[in-house]
Short mmCIF file of C-alpha atoms in Angstrom, two decimals:
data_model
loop_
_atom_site.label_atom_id
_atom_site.label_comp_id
_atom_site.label_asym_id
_atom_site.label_seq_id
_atom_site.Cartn_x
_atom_site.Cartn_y
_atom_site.Cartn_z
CA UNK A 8 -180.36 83.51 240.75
CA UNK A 9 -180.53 86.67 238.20
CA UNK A 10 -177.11 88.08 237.27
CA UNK A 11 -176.27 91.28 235.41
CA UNK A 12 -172.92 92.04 234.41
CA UNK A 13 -172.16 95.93 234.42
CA UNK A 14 -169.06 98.13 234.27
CA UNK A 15 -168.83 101.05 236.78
CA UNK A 16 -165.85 102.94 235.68
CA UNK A 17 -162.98 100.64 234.56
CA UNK A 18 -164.60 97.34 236.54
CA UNK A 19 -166.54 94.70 235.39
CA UNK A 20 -168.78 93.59 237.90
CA UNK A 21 -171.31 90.91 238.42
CA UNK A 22 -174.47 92.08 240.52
CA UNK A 23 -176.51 88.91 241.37
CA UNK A 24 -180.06 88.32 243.55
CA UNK A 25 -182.86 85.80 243.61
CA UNK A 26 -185.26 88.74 244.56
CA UNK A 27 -187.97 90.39 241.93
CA UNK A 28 -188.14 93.91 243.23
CA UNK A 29 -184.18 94.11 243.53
CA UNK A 30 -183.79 92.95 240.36
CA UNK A 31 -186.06 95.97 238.88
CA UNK A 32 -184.08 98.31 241.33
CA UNK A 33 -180.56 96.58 239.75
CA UNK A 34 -181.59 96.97 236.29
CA UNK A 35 -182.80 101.15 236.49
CA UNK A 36 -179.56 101.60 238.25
CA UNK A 37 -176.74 99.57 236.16
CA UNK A 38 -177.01 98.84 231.96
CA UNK A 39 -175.84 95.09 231.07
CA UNK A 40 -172.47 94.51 229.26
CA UNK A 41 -170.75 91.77 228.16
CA UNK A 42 -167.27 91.05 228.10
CA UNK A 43 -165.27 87.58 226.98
CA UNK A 44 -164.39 85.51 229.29
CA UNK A 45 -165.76 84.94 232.66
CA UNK A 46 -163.64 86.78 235.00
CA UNK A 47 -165.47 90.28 236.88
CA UNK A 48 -163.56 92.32 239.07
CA UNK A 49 -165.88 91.23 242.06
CA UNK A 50 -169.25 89.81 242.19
CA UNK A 51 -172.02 91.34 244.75
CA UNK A 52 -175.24 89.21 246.13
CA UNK A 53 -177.73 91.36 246.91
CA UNK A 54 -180.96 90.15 249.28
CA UNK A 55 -184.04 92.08 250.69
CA UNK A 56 -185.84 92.25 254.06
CA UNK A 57 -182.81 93.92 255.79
CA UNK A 58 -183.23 96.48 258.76
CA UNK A 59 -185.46 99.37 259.29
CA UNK A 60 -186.02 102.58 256.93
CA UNK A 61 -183.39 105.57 256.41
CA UNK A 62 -181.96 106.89 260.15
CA UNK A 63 -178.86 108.32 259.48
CA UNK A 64 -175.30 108.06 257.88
CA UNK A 65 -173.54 106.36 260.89
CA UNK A 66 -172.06 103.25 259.37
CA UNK A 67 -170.58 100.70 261.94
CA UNK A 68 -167.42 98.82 260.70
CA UNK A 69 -165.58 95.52 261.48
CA UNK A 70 -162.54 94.00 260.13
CA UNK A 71 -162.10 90.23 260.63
CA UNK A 72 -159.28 87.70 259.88
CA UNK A 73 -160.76 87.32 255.83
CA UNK A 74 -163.84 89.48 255.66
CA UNK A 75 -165.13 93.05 256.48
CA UNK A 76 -168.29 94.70 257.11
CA UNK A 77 -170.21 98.03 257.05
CA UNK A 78 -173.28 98.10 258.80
CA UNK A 79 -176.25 100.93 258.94
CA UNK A 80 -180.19 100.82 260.02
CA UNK A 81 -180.80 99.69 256.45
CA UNK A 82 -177.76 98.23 254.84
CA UNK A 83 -175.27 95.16 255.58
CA UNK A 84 -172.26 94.61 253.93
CA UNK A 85 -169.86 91.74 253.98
CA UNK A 86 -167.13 91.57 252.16
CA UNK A 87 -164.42 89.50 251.65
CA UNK A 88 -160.75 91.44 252.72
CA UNK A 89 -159.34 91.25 249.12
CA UNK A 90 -162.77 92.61 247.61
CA UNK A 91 -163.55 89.55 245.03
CA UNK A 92 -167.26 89.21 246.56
CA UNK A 93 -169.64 90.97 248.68
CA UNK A 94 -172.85 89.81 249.79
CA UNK A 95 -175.23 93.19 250.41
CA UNK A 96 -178.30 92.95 252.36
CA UNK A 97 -180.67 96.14 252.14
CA UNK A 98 -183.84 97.31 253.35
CA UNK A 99 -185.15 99.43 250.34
CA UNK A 100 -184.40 101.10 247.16
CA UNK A 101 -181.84 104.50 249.19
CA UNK A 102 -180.63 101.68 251.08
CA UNK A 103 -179.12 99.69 247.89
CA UNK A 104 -177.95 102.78 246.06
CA UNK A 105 -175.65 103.90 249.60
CA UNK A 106 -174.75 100.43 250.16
CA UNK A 107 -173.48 99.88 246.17
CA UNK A 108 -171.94 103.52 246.67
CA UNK A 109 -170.23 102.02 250.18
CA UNK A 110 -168.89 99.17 248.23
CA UNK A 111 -167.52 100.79 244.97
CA UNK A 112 -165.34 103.57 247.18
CA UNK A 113 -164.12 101.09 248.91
CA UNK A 114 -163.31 98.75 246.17
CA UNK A 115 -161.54 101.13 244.49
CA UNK A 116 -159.00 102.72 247.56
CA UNK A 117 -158.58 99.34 248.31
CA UNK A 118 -156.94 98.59 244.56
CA UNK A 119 -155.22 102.46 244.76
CA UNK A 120 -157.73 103.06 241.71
CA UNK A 121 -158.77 106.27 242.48
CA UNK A 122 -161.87 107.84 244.67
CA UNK A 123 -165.77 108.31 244.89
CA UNK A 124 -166.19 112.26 245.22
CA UNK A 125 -169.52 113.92 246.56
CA UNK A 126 -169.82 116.34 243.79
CA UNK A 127 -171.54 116.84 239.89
CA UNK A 128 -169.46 116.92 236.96
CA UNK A 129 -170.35 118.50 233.26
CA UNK A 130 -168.20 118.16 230.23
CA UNK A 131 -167.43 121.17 228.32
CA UNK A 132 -165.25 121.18 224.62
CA UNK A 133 -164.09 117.44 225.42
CA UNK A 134 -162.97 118.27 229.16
CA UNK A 135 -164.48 117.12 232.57
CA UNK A 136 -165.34 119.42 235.28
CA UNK A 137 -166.09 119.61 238.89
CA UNK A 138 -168.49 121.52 241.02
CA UNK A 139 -168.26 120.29 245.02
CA UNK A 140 -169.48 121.88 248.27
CA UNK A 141 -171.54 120.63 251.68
CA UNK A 142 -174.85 120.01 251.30
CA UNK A 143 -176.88 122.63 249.94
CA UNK A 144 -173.83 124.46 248.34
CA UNK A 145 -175.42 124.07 244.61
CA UNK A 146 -173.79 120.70 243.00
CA UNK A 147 -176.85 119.67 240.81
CA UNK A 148 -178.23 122.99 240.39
CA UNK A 149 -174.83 124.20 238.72
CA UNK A 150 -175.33 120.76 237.25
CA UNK A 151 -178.90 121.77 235.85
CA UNK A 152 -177.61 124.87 234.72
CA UNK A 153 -174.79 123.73 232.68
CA UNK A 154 -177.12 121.86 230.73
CA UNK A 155 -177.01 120.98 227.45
CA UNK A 156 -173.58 120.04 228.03
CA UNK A 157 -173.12 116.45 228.94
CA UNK A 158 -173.41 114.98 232.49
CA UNK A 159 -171.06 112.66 234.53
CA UNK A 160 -172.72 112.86 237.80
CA UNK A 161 -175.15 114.97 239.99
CA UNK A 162 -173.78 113.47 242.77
CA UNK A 163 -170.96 111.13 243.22
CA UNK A 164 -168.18 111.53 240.59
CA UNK A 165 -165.81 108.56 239.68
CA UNK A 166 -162.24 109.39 239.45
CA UNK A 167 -159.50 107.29 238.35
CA UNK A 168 -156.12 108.94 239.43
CA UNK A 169 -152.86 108.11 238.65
CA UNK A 170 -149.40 109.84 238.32
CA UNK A 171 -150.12 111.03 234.73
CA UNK A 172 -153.54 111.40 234.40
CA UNK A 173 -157.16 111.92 236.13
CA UNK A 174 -159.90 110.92 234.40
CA UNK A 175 -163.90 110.91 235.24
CA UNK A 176 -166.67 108.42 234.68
CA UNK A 177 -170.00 108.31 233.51
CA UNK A 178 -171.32 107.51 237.38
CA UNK A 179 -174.45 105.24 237.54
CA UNK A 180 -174.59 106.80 241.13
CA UNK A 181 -177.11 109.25 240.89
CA UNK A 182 -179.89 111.83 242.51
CA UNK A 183 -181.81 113.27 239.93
CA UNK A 184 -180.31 114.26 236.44
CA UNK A 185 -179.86 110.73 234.43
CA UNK A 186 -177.14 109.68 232.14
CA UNK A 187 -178.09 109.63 228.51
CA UNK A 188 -176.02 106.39 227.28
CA UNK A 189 -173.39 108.94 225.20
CA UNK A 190 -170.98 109.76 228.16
CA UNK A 191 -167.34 108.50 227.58
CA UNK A 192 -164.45 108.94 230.12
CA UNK A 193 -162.85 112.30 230.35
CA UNK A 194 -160.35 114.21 231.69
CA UNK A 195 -160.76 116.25 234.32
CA UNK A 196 -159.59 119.80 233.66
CA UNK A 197 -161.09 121.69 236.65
CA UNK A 198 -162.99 121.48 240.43
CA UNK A 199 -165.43 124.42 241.60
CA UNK A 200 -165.65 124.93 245.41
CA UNK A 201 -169.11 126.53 245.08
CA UNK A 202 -170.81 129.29 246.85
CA UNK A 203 -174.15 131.07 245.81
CA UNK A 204 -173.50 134.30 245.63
CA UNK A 205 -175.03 138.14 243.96
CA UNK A 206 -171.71 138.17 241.37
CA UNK A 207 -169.67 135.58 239.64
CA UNK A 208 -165.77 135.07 240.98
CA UNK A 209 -163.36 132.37 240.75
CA UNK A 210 -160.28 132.35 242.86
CA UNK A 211 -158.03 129.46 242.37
CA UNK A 212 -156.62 127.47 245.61
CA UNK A 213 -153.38 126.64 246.66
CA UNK A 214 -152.83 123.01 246.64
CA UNK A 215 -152.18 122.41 250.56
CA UNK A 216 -155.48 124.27 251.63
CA UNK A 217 -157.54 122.16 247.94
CA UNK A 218 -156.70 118.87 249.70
CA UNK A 219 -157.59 120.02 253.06
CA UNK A 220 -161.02 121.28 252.14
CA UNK A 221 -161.00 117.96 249.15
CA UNK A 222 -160.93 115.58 252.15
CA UNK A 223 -164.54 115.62 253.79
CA UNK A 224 -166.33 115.47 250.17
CA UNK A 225 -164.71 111.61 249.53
CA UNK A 226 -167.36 109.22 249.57
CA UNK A 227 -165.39 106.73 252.58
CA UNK A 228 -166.07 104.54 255.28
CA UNK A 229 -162.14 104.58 257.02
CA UNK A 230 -161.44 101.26 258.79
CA UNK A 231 -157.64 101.49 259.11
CA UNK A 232 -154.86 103.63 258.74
CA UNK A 233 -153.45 102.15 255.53
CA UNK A 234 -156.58 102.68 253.70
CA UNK A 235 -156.55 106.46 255.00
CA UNK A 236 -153.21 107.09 253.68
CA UNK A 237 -154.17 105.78 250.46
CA UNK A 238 -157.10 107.84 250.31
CA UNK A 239 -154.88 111.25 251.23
CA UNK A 240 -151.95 110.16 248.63
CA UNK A 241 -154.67 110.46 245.66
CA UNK A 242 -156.00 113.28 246.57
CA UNK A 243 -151.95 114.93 246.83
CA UNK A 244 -151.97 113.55 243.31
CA UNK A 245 -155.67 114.78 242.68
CA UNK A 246 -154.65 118.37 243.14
CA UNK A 247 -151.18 118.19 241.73
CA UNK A 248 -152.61 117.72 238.41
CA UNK A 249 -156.32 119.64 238.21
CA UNK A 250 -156.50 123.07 239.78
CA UNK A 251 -159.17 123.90 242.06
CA UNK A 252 -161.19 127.16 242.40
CA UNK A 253 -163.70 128.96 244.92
CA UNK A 254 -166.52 129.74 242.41
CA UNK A 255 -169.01 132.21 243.24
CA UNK A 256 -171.97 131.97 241.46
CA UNK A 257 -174.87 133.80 240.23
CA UNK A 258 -177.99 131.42 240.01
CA UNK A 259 -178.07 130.97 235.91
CA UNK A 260 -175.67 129.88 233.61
CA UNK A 261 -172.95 132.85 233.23
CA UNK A 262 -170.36 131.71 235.25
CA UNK A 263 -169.54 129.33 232.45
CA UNK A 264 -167.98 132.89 230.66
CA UNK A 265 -165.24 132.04 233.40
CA UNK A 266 -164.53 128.70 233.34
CA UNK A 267 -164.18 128.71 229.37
CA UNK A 268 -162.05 131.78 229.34
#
């Protein structure tokens, strides 16, 4: 058995396998750390030969006496109710970066940590910021476009949220634009509901109708109430403390003129 110990925002964690080609996968994905002691915040086995190929985002969930699991055409999780191990069985390389992506969300509502937000995220003069929408709205093209200022994520930002303070993380969960090694944690400043668009505008939102439309873009599988409620009191905290703008953009890299203003 292969171990490699990695940190994903403020977590150690211990990714294990006996398998060649997951191991590769593992080690694109996640860069080796090392930390004293021997203690991770939760250790994942990974194994191969799961399920069929890609069919769609429906993820089937089941909550037992000590254990729960999340189960899609090409993924299986089990983990274990306090989330100090998970054993993940996947079907390909997609199938290990949604099921790790699964895993980490949950993990973190379950510890009140923060969230996993579908969205890109660019520094700018030491501050973080966000650019969300549905599919197809523009998240790693405004990504691409803000370059050559550093990169958090092009698609799933980390967020750690408490009552004085939200800060994002270099995310290892990514589409297309890699991290370059650099990235530290950062505070988040702004988020950018994006819309394509002929002009540039941003209109900032009222906080009531920024968590409503904040909501769907959480990366979460919901399997009880309690974990729900969690997931809705950090995003009240979320948008008490970051404002959050419609942003209609031009396709090139002017609407930075208003979000440095």
């Amino acid at each position: 058995m292969k171990t490699l110990r990695t940190k994903i925002g403020g977590h150690y964690i211990d990714i294990q396998t006996e398998f060649d080609e997951v191991w590769k996968i593992i080690n694109q994905y996640f860069s080796c750390v090392s930390i004293a002691g021997n203690q991770s915040d939760i250790t994942i086995t990974i194994t191969n030969g799961y399920g069929v190929s890609f069919k769609d985002y429906e993820v089937a969930i089941e909550e037992k006496l000590n254990t729960i699991t999340f189960k899609r055409a090409d993924y299986f999780i089990e983990v274990d109710s306090e989330y100090k191990w998970a054993n993940v069985a996947i079907h390909d390389e997609l199938a290990l970066k949604h099921a790790l992506m699964n895993l980490y969300s949950s993990f973190i509502v379950y510890h009140n940590w923060g969230i996993l937000l579908h969205s890109s995220c660019v520094i700018n003069n030491d501050k973080a910021h966000i650019f969300t929408g549905p599919s197809g709205a523009g998240k790693s093209t405004a990504a691409k476009l803000s370059m050559p200022r550093e990169l958090l994520s092009d698609e799933a930002t980390i967020l750690k949220i408490t009552e004085e303070s939200v800060i994002a993380f270099n995310s290892p969960f990514r589409s297309e634009l890699k991290a370059k090694g650099s990235e530290k944690p950062t505070s988040l400043k702004s988020i950018q509901l994006l819309h394509q668009a002929l002009s540039n505008q941003r209109i900032e939102v009222k906080r009531i109708e920024a968590l409503m439309k904040l909501i769907d873009k959480v990366f979460y599988w919901s399997y009880k109430p309690e974990e729900t409620k969690k997931i809705m009191s950090l995003l009240q905290l979320l948008v008490k403390q970051v404002p959050v703008y419609e942003l209609h953009f031009q396709k090139n890299n002017t609407f930075w003129e208003l979000m440095s203003s």
